[in-house]
Amino acid sequence: MATVREGLPDGRYGRSADQRADRKLKILGAVLGAGFLAMIVWFGYSYITGEQDMSGQVTGFKVVSDSAVEVRLEITKDTGTTGACTVRTLDEQHGEVGRKDFTFGKGQGDAVKVVTVRTTGRATSAELVGCDPVSGH
């Protein structure tokens, strides 16, 4: 009785379907891995070269007169960033009686500054609206 072989002889008719599938999976994995690595590099580069954050807070204020308030600000920013902060003053009824923007230049890093805000009436409080980096300077 003759022995019947199942399947094709090894190496005679090219790669098997399993070997072709393994090769395709390896190629797909390499492409996806390279894409993921490129995405990580892109996000890292964008973070380093993007605009730096700037923040601030009002640490105190003093009502100087019915038409002026001195506001003490603590600003946190990069020395290479120009930034602007907006301060507003409120009266007893929480109506805005004064608002002013203050710019902090590139040469200044973290700073504590006392700024004067002119008001249209007697202020009872002061608050920081926000601080943002300024582009184009």
PDB file of N, CA and C in Angstrom, residues 19-112:
ATOM      1  N   GLN A  19       2.227  31.653   6.247  1.00  0.00           N
ATOM      2  CA  GLN A  19       3.427  32.477   6.163  1.00  0.00           C
ATOM      3  C   GLN A  19       3.123  33.828   5.523  1.00  0.00           C
ATOM      4  N   ARG A  20       2.261  33.846   4.492  1.00  0.00           N
ATOM      5  CA  ARG A  20       1.887  35.113   3.856  1.00  0.00           C
ATOM      6  C   ARG A  20       1.108  35.991   4.841  1.00  0.00           C
ATOM      7  N   ALA A  21       0.223  35.416   5.614  1.00  0.00           N
ATOM      8  CA  ALA A  21      -0.555  36.174   6.603  1.00  0.00           C
ATOM      9  C   ALA A  21       0.366  36.733   7.684  1.00  0.00           C
ATOM     10  N   ASP A  22       1.335  35.937   8.142  1.00  0.00           N
ATOM     11  CA  ASP A  22       2.293  36.415   9.142  1.00  0.00           C
ATOM     12  C   ASP A  22       3.095  37.599   8.607  1.00  0.00           C
ATOM     13  N   ARG A  23       3.511  37.530   7.360  1.00  0.00           N
ATOM     14  CA  ARG A  23       4.282  38.618   6.765  1.00  0.00           C
ATOM     15  C   ARG A  23       3.439  39.889   6.665  1.00  0.00           C
ATOM     16  N   LYS A  24       2.185  39.765   6.270  1.00  0.00           N
ATOM     17  CA  LYS A  24       1.296  40.921   6.175  1.00  0.00           C
ATOM     18  C   LYS A  24       1.074  41.547   7.554  1.00  0.00           C
ATOM     19  N   LEU A  25       0.926  40.724   8.571  1.00  0.00           N
ATOM     20  CA  LEU A  25       0.747  41.243   9.934  1.00  0.00           C
ATOM     21  C   LEU A  25       2.004  41.969  10.417  1.00  0.00           C
ATOM     22  N   LYS A  26       3.172  41.457  10.090  1.00  0.00           N
ATOM     23  CA  LYS A  26       4.416  42.118  10.473  1.00  0.00           C
ATOM     24  C   LYS A  26       4.533  43.480   9.790  1.00  0.00           C
ATOM     25  N   ILE A  27       4.197  43.558   8.514  1.00  0.00           N
ATOM     26  CA  ILE A  27       4.252  44.823   7.780  1.00  0.00           C
ATOM     27  C   ILE A  27       3.244  45.810   8.367  1.00  0.00           C
ATOM     28  N   LEU A  28       2.026  45.364   8.613  1.00  0.00           N
ATOM     29  CA  LEU A  28       1.000  46.225   9.192  1.00  0.00           C
ATOM     30  C   LEU A  28       1.430  46.735  10.571  1.00  0.00           C
ATOM     31  N   GLY A  29       2.010  45.866  11.382  1.00  0.00           N
ATOM     32  CA  GLY A  29       2.496  46.273  12.707  1.00  0.00           C
ATOM     33  C   GLY A  29       3.606  47.311  12.614  1.00  0.00           C
ATOM     34  N   ALA A  30       4.516  47.137  11.656  1.00  0.00           N
ATOM     35  CA  ALA A  30       5.608  48.102  11.481  1.00  0.00           C
ATOM     36  C   ALA A  30       5.074  49.452  11.024  1.00  0.00           C
ATOM     37  N   VAL A  31       4.101  49.461  10.119  1.00  0.00           N
ATOM     38  CA  VAL A  31       3.523  50.719   9.632  1.00  0.00           C
ATOM     39  C   VAL A  31       2.780  51.427  10.766  1.00  0.00           C
ATOM     40  N   LEU A  32       1.973  50.704  11.520  1.00  0.00           N
ATOM     41  CA  LEU A  32       1.246  51.307  12.639  1.00  0.00           C
ATOM     42  C   LEU A  32       2.205  51.809  13.723  1.00  0.00           C
ATOM     43  N   GLY A  33       3.254  51.066  13.995  1.00  0.00           N
ATOM     44  CA  GLY A  33       4.248  51.486  14.980  1.00  0.00           C
ATOM     45  C   GLY A  33       4.962  52.755  14.549  1.00  0.00           C
ATOM     46  N   ALA A  34       5.326  52.841  13.267  1.00  0.00           N
ATOM     47  CA  ALA A  34       5.996  54.040  12.753  1.00  0.00           C
ATOM     48  C   ALA A  34       5.044  55.238  12.811  1.00  0.00           C
ATOM     49  N   GLY A  35       3.770  55.020  12.488  1.00  0.00           N
ATOM     50  CA  GLY A  35       2.789  56.105  12.569  1.00  0.00           C
ATOM     51  C   GLY A  35       2.600  56.596  13.991  1.00  0.00           C
ATOM     52  N   PHE A  36       2.539  55.678  14.944  1.00  0.00           N
ATOM     53  CA  PHE A  36       2.391  56.043  16.348  1.00  0.00           C
ATOM     54  C   PHE A  36       3.619  56.819  16.832  1.00  0.00           C
ATOM     55  N   LEU A  37       4.804  56.374  16.465  1.00  0.00           N
ATOM     56  CA  LEU A  37       6.036  57.073  16.832  1.00  0.00           C
ATOM     57  C   LEU A  37       6.064  58.478  16.233  1.00  0.00           C
ATOM     58  N   ALA A  38       5.649  58.616  14.975  1.00  0.00           N
ATOM     59  CA  ALA A  38       5.610  59.938  14.340  1.00  0.00           C
ATOM     60  C   ALA A  38       4.624  60.854  15.061  1.00  0.00           C
ATOM     61  N   MET A  39       3.498  60.318  15.500  1.00  0.00           N
ATOM     62  CA  MET A  39       2.513  61.115  16.223  1.00  0.00           C
ATOM     63  C   MET A  39       3.075  61.597  17.564  1.00  0.00           C
ATOM     64  N   ILE A  40       3.775  60.753  18.274  1.00  0.00           N
ATOM     65  CA  ILE A  40       4.384  61.143  19.553  1.00  0.00           C
ATOM     66  C   ILE A  40       5.427  62.240  19.335  1.00  0.00           C
ATOM     67  N   VAL A  41       6.248  62.099  18.304  1.00  0.00           N
ATOM     68  CA  VAL A  41       7.256  63.115  17.996  1.00  0.00           C
ATOM     69  C   VAL A  41       6.574  64.439  17.646  1.00  0.00           C
ATOM     70  N   TRP A  42       5.506  64.397  16.856  1.00  0.00           N
ATOM     71  CA  TRP A  42       4.784  65.613  16.466  1.00  0.00           C
ATOM     72  C   TRP A  42       4.212  66.330  17.687  1.00  0.00           C
ATOM     73  N   PHE A  43       3.551  65.596  18.593  1.00  0.00           N
ATOM     74  CA  PHE A  43       2.985  66.214  19.786  1.00  0.00           C
ATOM     75  C   PHE A  43       4.083  66.798  20.681  1.00  0.00           C
ATOM     76  N   GLY A  44       5.189  66.108  20.811  1.00  0.00           N
ATOM     77  CA  GLY A  44       6.301  66.616  21.604  1.00  0.00           C
ATOM     78  C   GLY A  44       6.862  67.895  21.023  1.00  0.00           C
ATOM     79  N   TYR A  45       7.043  67.933  19.719  1.00  0.00           N
ATOM     80  CA  TYR A  45       7.554  69.124  19.053  1.00  0.00           C
ATOM     81  C   TYR A  45       6.576  70.285  19.199  1.00  0.00           C
ATOM     82  N   SER A  46       5.295  70.028  19.031  1.00  0.00           N
ATOM     83  CA  SER A  46       4.277  71.073  19.167  1.00  0.00           C
ATOM     84  C   SER A  46       4.254  71.629  20.579  1.00  0.00           C
ATOM     85  N   TYR A  47       4.441  70.773  21.565  1.00  0.00           N
ATOM     86  CA  TYR A  47       4.431  71.223  22.951  1.00  0.00           C
ATOM     87  C   TYR A  47       5.634  72.126  23.237  1.00  0.00           C
ATOM     88  N   ILE A  48       6.795  71.749  22.733  1.00  0.00           N
ATOM     89  CA  ILE A  48       8.019  72.508  22.992  1.00  0.00           C
ATOM     90  C   ILE A  48       7.993  73.851  22.278  1.00  0.00           C
ATOM     91  N   THR A  49       7.544  73.881  21.027  1.00  0.00           N
ATOM     92  CA  THR A  49       7.581  75.115  20.248  1.00  0.00           C
ATOM     93  C   THR A  49       6.304  75.936  20.346  1.00  0.00           C
ATOM     94  N   GLY A  50       5.262  75.400  20.962  1.00  0.00           N
ATOM     95  CA  GLY A  50       3.997  76.120  21.066  1.00  0.00           C
ATOM     96  C   GLY A  50       4.071  77.245  22.075  1.00  0.00           C
ATOM     97  N   GLU A  51       2.982  78.023  22.130  1.00  0.00           N
ATOM     98  CA  GLU A  51       2.933  79.129  23.084  1.00  0.00           C
ATOM     99  C   GLU A  51       2.934  78.584  24.509  1.00  0.00           C
ATOM    100  N   GLN A  52       3.653  79.259  25.355  1.00  0.00           N
ATOM    101  CA  GLN A  52       3.737  78.851  26.737  1.00  0.00           C
ATOM    102  C   GLN A  52       2.558  79.428  27.515  1.00  0.00           C
ATOM    103  N   ASP A  53       2.152  78.707  28.525  1.00  0.00           N
ATOM    104  CA  ASP A  53       1.052  79.163  29.360  1.00  0.00           C
ATOM    105  C   ASP A  53       1.483  80.314  30.242  1.00  0.00           C
ATOM    106  N   MET A  54       0.505  81.080  30.627  1.00  0.00           N
ATOM    107  CA  MET A  54       0.713  82.209  31.513  1.00  0.00           C
ATOM    108  C   MET A  54      -0.462  82.219  32.480  1.00  0.00           C
ATOM    109  N   SER A  55      -0.181  82.503  33.735  1.00  0.00           N
ATOM    110  CA  SER A  55      -1.265  82.574  34.710  1.00  0.00           C
ATOM    111  C   SER A  55      -0.985  83.693  35.697  1.00  0.00           C
ATOM    112  N   GLY A  56      -2.008  84.051  36.414  1.00  0.00           N
ATOM    113  CA  GLY A  56      -1.862  85.110  37.400  1.00  0.00           C
ATOM    114  C   GLY A  56      -2.955  85.015  38.442  1.00  0.00           C
ATOM    115  N   GLN A  57      -2.780  85.775  39.498  1.00  0.00           N
ATOM    116  CA  GLN A  57      -3.806  85.841  40.529  1.00  0.00           C
ATOM    117  C   GLN A  57      -3.700  87.163  41.272  1.00  0.00           C
ATOM    118  N   VAL A  58      -4.853  87.622  41.743  1.00  0.00           N
ATOM    119  CA  VAL A  58      -4.883  88.830  42.562  1.00  0.00           C
ATOM    120  C   VAL A  58      -4.583  88.390  43.987  1.00  0.00           C
ATOM    121  N   THR A  59      -3.548  88.974  44.579  1.00  0.00           N
ATOM    122  CA  THR A  59      -3.189  88.613  45.953  1.00  0.00           C
ATOM    123  C   THR A  59      -3.598  89.701  46.940  1.00  0.00           C
ATOM    124  N   GLY A  60      -4.152  90.796  46.420  1.00  0.00           N
ATOM    125  CA  GLY A  60      -4.631  91.857  47.287  1.00  0.00           C
ATOM    126  C   GLY A  60      -4.989  93.089  46.487  1.00  0.00           C
ATOM    127  N   PHE A  61      -5.762  93.969  47.113  1.00  0.00           N
ATOM    128  CA  PHE A  61      -6.089  95.236  46.472  1.00  0.00           C
ATOM    129  C   PHE A  61      -6.331  96.277  47.551  1.00  0.00           C
ATOM    130  N   LYS A  62      -6.203  97.538  47.140  1.00  0.00           N
ATOM    131  CA  LYS A  62      -6.384  98.652  48.063  1.00  0.00           C
ATOM    132  C   LYS A  62      -7.156  99.744  47.338  1.00  0.00           C
ATOM    133  N   VAL A  63      -8.294 100.144  47.899  1.00  0.00           N
ATOM    134  CA  VAL A  63      -9.074 101.233  47.322  1.00  0.00           C
ATOM    135  C   VAL A  63      -8.373 102.531  47.703  1.00  0.00           C
ATOM    136  N   VAL A  64      -7.809 103.207  46.723  1.00  0.00           N
ATOM    137  CA  VAL A  64      -7.051 104.428  46.942  1.00  0.00           C
ATOM    138  C   VAL A  64      -7.986 105.629  47.042  1.00  0.00           C
ATOM    139  N   SER A  65      -9.020 105.646  46.192  1.00  0.00           N
ATOM    140  CA  SER A  65      -9.990 106.756  46.182  1.00  0.00           C
ATOM    141  C   SER A  65     -11.265 106.251  45.516  1.00  0.00           C
ATOM    142  N   ASP A  66     -12.222 107.158  45.320  1.00  0.00           N
ATOM    143  CA  ASP A  66     -13.452 106.784  44.625  1.00  0.00           C
ATOM    144  C   ASP A  66     -13.209 106.510  43.143  1.00  0.00           C
ATOM    145  N   SER A  67     -12.020 106.860  42.655  1.00  0.00           N
ATOM    146  CA  SER A  67     -11.751 106.694  41.226  1.00  0.00           C
ATOM    147  C   SER A  67     -10.498 105.869  40.927  1.00  0.00           C
ATOM    148  N   ALA A  68      -9.952 105.157  41.910  1.00  0.00           N
ATOM    149  CA  ALA A  68      -8.756 104.345  41.655  1.00  0.00           C
ATOM    150  C   ALA A  68      -8.615 103.223  42.680  1.00  0.00           C
ATOM    151  N   VAL A  69      -8.100 102.099  42.201  1.00  0.00           N
ATOM    152  CA  VAL A  69      -7.818 100.937  43.043  1.00  0.00           C
ATOM    153  C   VAL A  69      -6.429 100.420  42.672  1.00  0.00           C
ATOM    154  N   GLU A  70      -5.611 100.122  43.664  1.00  0.00           N
ATOM    155  CA  GLU A  70      -4.320  99.484  43.432  1.00  0.00           C
ATOM    156  C   GLU A  70      -4.513  97.978  43.617  1.00  0.00           C
ATOM    157  N   VAL A  71      -4.107  97.231  42.628  1.00  0.00           N
ATOM    158  CA  VAL A  71      -4.295  95.779  42.637  1.00  0.00           C
ATOM    159  C   VAL A  71      -2.923  95.117  42.619  1.00  0.00           C
ATOM    160  N   ARG A  72      -2.724  94.162  43.518  1.00  0.00           N
ATOM    161  CA  ARG A  72      -1.454  93.422  43.584  1.00  0.00           C
ATOM    162  C   ARG A  72      -1.642  92.102  42.846  1.00  0.00           C
ATOM    163  N   LEU A  73      -0.826  91.892  41.785  1.00  0.00           N
ATOM    164  CA  LEU A  73      -0.901  90.698  40.942  1.00  0.00           C
ATOM    165  C   LEU A  73       0.354  89.852  41.086  1.00  0.00           C
ATOM    166  N   GLU A  74       0.180  88.550  41.105  1.00  0.00           N
ATOM    167  CA  GLU A  74       1.297  87.610  40.985  1.00  0.00           C
ATOM    168  C   GLU A  74       1.154  86.934  39.629  1.00  0.00           C
ATOM    169  N   ILE A  75       2.166  87.099  38.784  1.00  0.00           N
ATOM    170  CA  ILE A  75       2.143  86.580  37.422  1.00  0.00           C
ATOM    171  C   ILE A  75       3.172  85.463  37.291  1.00  0.00           C
ATOM    172  N   THR A  76       2.772  84.369  36.658  1.00  0.00           N
ATOM    173  CA  THR A  76       3.673  83.254  36.371  1.00  0.00           C
ATOM    174  C   THR A  76       3.713  83.072  34.863  1.00  0.00           C
ATOM    175  N   LYS A  77       4.927  83.243  34.284  1.00  0.00           N
ATOM    176  CA  LYS A  77       5.084  83.072  32.841  1.00  0.00           C
ATOM    177  C   LYS A  77       6.544  82.827  32.513  1.00  0.00           C
ATOM    178  N   ASP A  78       6.779  82.424  31.281  1.00  0.00           N
ATOM    179  CA  ASP A  78       8.125  82.242  30.746  1.00  0.00           C
ATOM    180  C   ASP A  78       8.775  83.596  30.497  1.00  0.00           C
ATOM    181  N   THR A  79      10.082  83.701  30.654  1.00  0.00           N
ATOM    182  CA  THR A  79      10.757  84.980  30.379  1.00  0.00           C
ATOM    183  C   THR A  79      10.718  85.322  28.899  1.00  0.00           C
ATOM    184  N   GLY A  80      10.579  84.339  28.031  1.00  0.00           N
ATOM    185  CA  GLY A  80      10.538  84.595  26.598  1.00  0.00           C
ATOM    186  C   GLY A  80       9.142  84.873  26.066  1.00  0.00           C
ATOM    187  N   THR A  81       8.169  84.962  26.932  1.00  0.00           N
ATOM    188  CA  THR A  81       6.785  85.162  26.522  1.00  0.00           C
ATOM    189  C   THR A  81       6.309  86.554  26.903  1.00  0.00           C
ATOM    190  N   THR A  82       5.634  87.227  25.979  1.00  0.00           N
ATOM    191  CA  THR A  82       4.962  88.484  26.293  1.00  0.00           C
ATOM    192  C   THR A  82       3.525  88.130  26.649  1.00  0.00           C
ATOM    193  N   GLY A  83       3.032  88.697  27.729  1.00  0.00           N
ATOM    194  CA  GLY A  83       1.685  88.358  28.155  1.00  0.00           C
ATOM    195  C   GLY A  83       0.877  89.565  28.559  1.00  0.00           C
ATOM    196  N   ALA A  84      -0.434  89.385  28.578  1.00  0.00           N
ATOM    197  CA  ALA A  84      -1.345  90.447  28.993  1.00  0.00           C
ATOM    198  C   ALA A  84      -2.348  89.881  29.985  1.00  0.00           C
ATOM    199  N   CYS A  85      -2.611  90.653  31.029  1.00  0.00           N
ATOM    200  CA  CYS A  85      -3.603  90.275  32.032  1.00  0.00           C
ATOM    201  C   CYS A  85      -4.672  91.364  32.094  1.00  0.00           C
ATOM    202  N   THR A  86      -5.904  90.960  32.311  1.00  0.00           N
ATOM    203  CA  THR A  86      -7.018  91.897  32.430  1.00  0.00           C
ATOM    204  C   THR A  86      -7.539  91.844  33.858  1.00  0.00           C
ATOM    205  N   VAL A  87      -7.657  93.033  34.458  1.00  0.00           N
ATOM    206  CA  VAL A  87      -8.165  93.174  35.828  1.00  0.00           C
ATOM    207  C   VAL A  87      -9.433  94.018  35.768  1.00  0.00           C
ATOM    208  N   ARG A  88     -10.431  93.664  36.563  1.00  0.00           N
ATOM    209  CA  ARG A  88     -11.621  94.496  36.654  1.00  0.00           C
ATOM    210  C   ARG A  88     -11.957  94.755  38.116  1.00  0.00           C
ATOM    211  N   THR A  89     -12.607  95.876  38.361  1.00  0.00           N
ATOM    212  CA  THR A  89     -13.017  96.246  39.715  1.00  0.00           C
ATOM    213  C   THR A  89     -14.538  96.322  39.752  1.00  0.00           C
ATOM    214  N   LEU A  90     -15.093  95.970  40.914  1.00  0.00           N
ATOM    215  CA  LEU A  90     -16.546  95.901  41.079  1.00  0.00           C
ATOM    216  C   LEU A  90     -16.988  96.779  42.233  1.00  0.00           C
ATOM    217  N   ASP A  91     -18.239  97.278  42.149  1.00  0.00           N
ATOM    218  CA  ASP A  91     -18.798  98.062  43.250  1.00  0.00           C
ATOM    219  C   ASP A  91     -19.605  97.148  44.177  1.00  0.00           C
ATOM    220  N   GLU A  92     -20.309  97.748  45.136  1.00  0.00           N
ATOM    221  CA  GLU A  92     -21.074  96.967  46.118  1.00  0.00           C
ATOM    222  C   GLU A  92     -22.137  96.074  45.478  1.00  0.00           C
ATOM    223  N   GLN A  93     -22.741  96.538  44.387  1.00  0.00           N
ATOM    224  CA  GLN A  93     -23.783  95.765  43.707  1.00  0.00           C
ATOM    225  C   GLN A  93     -23.193  94.786  42.674  1.00  0.00           C
ATOM    226  N   HIS A  94     -21.904  94.598  42.711  1.00  0.00           N
ATOM    227  CA  HIS A  94     -21.164  93.703  41.802  1.00  0.00           C
ATOM    228  C   HIS A  94     -21.202  94.182  40.360  1.00  0.00           C
ATOM    229  N   GLY A  95     -21.416  95.466  40.164  1.00  0.00           N
ATOM    230  CA  GLY A  95     -21.313  96.056  38.832  1.00  0.00           C
ATOM    231  C   GLY A  95     -19.878  96.457  38.555  1.00  0.00           C
ATOM    232  N   GLU A  96     -19.471  96.317  37.302  1.00  0.00           N
ATOM    233  CA  GLU A  96     -18.097  96.668  36.934  1.00  0.00           C
ATOM    234  C   GLU A  96     -17.935  98.186  36.895  1.00  0.00           C
ATOM    235  N   VAL A  97     -16.934  98.676  37.629  1.00  0.00           N
ATOM    236  CA  VAL A  97     -16.657 100.113  37.643  1.00  0.00           C
ATOM    237  C   VAL A  97     -15.277 100.438  37.067  1.00  0.00           C
ATOM    238  N   GLY A  98     -14.519  99.426  36.712  1.00  0.00           N
ATOM    239  CA  GLY A  98     -13.206  99.653  36.115  1.00  0.00           C
ATOM    240  C   GLY A  98     -12.660  98.379  35.498  1.00  0.00           C
ATOM    241  N   ARG A  99     -11.878  98.557  34.419  1.00  0.00           N
ATOM    242  CA  ARG A  99     -11.249  97.411  33.744  1.00  0.00           C
ATOM    243  C   ARG A  99      -9.993  97.922  33.069  1.00  0.00           C
ATOM    244  N   LYS A 100      -8.933  97.134  33.143  1.00  0.00           N
ATOM    245  CA  LYS A 100      -7.688  97.552  32.504  1.00  0.00           C
ATOM    246  C   LYS A 100      -6.855  96.329  32.145  1.00  0.00           C
ATOM    247  N   ASP A 101      -6.173  96.424  31.002  1.00  0.00           N
ATOM    248  CA  ASP A 101      -5.239  95.388  30.551  1.00  0.00           C
ATOM    249  C   ASP A 101      -3.825  95.834  30.882  1.00  0.00           C
ATOM    250  N   PHE A 102      -3.021  94.898  31.360  1.00  0.00           N
ATOM    251  CA  PHE A 102      -1.613  95.165  31.675  1.00  0.00           C
ATOM    252  C   PHE A 102      -0.762  94.186  30.885  1.00  0.00           C
ATOM    253  N   THR A 103       0.279  94.709  30.236  1.00  0.00           N
ATOM    254  CA  THR A 103       1.169  93.870  29.437  1.00  0.00           C
ATOM    255  C   THR A 103       2.471  93.658  30.193  1.00  0.00           C
ATOM    256  N   PHE A 104       2.960  92.419  30.147  1.00  0.00           N
ATOM    257  CA  PHE A 104       4.216  92.044  30.783  1.00  0.00           C
ATOM    258  C   PHE A 104       5.140  91.555  29.685  1.00  0.00           C
ATOM    259  N   GLY A 105       6.292  92.216  29.545  1.00  0.00           N
ATOM    260  CA  GLY A 105       7.201  91.965  28.440  1.00  0.00           C
ATOM    261  C   GLY A 105       7.969  90.664  28.534  1.00  0.00           C
ATOM    262  N   LYS A 106       8.708  90.386  27.456  1.00  0.00           N
ATOM    263  CA  LYS A 106       9.488  89.152  27.351  1.00  0.00           C
ATOM    264  C   LYS A 106      10.573  89.048  28.413  1.00  0.00           C
ATOM    265  N   GLY A 107      11.172  90.141  28.777  1.00  0.00           N
ATOM    266  CA  GLY A 107      12.280  90.100  29.722  1.00  0.00           C
ATOM    267  C   GLY A 107      11.861  89.751  31.138  1.00  0.00           C
ATOM    268  N   GLN A 108      10.584  89.867  31.430  1.00  0.00           N
ATOM    269  CA  GLN A 108      10.101  89.588  32.781  1.00  0.00           C
ATOM    270  C   GLN A 108       9.649  88.143  32.882  1.00  0.00           C
ATOM    271  N   GLY A 109      10.056  87.483  33.948  1.00  0.00           N
ATOM    272  CA  GLY A 109       9.563  86.144  34.225  1.00  0.00           C
ATOM    273  C   GLY A 109       8.443  86.252  35.238  1.00  0.00           C
ATOM    274  N   ASP A 110       8.441  85.363  36.205  1.00  0.00           N
ATOM    275  CA  ASP A 110       7.461  85.440  37.282  1.00  0.00           C
ATOM    276  C   ASP A 110       7.614  86.788  37.973  1.00  0.00           C
ATOM    277  N   ALA A 111       6.488  87.430  38.281  1.00  0.00           N
ATOM    278  CA  ALA A 111       6.568  88.774  38.849  1.00  0.00           C
ATOM    279  C   ALA A 111       5.422  89.026  39.814  1.00  0.00           C
ATOM    280  N   VAL A 112       5.669  89.935  40.737  1.00  0.00           N
ATOM    281  CA  VAL A 112       4.636  90.471  41.617  1.00  0.00           C
ATOM    282  C   VAL A 112       4.575  91.950  41.287  1.00  0.00           C
TER     283      VAL A 112
END
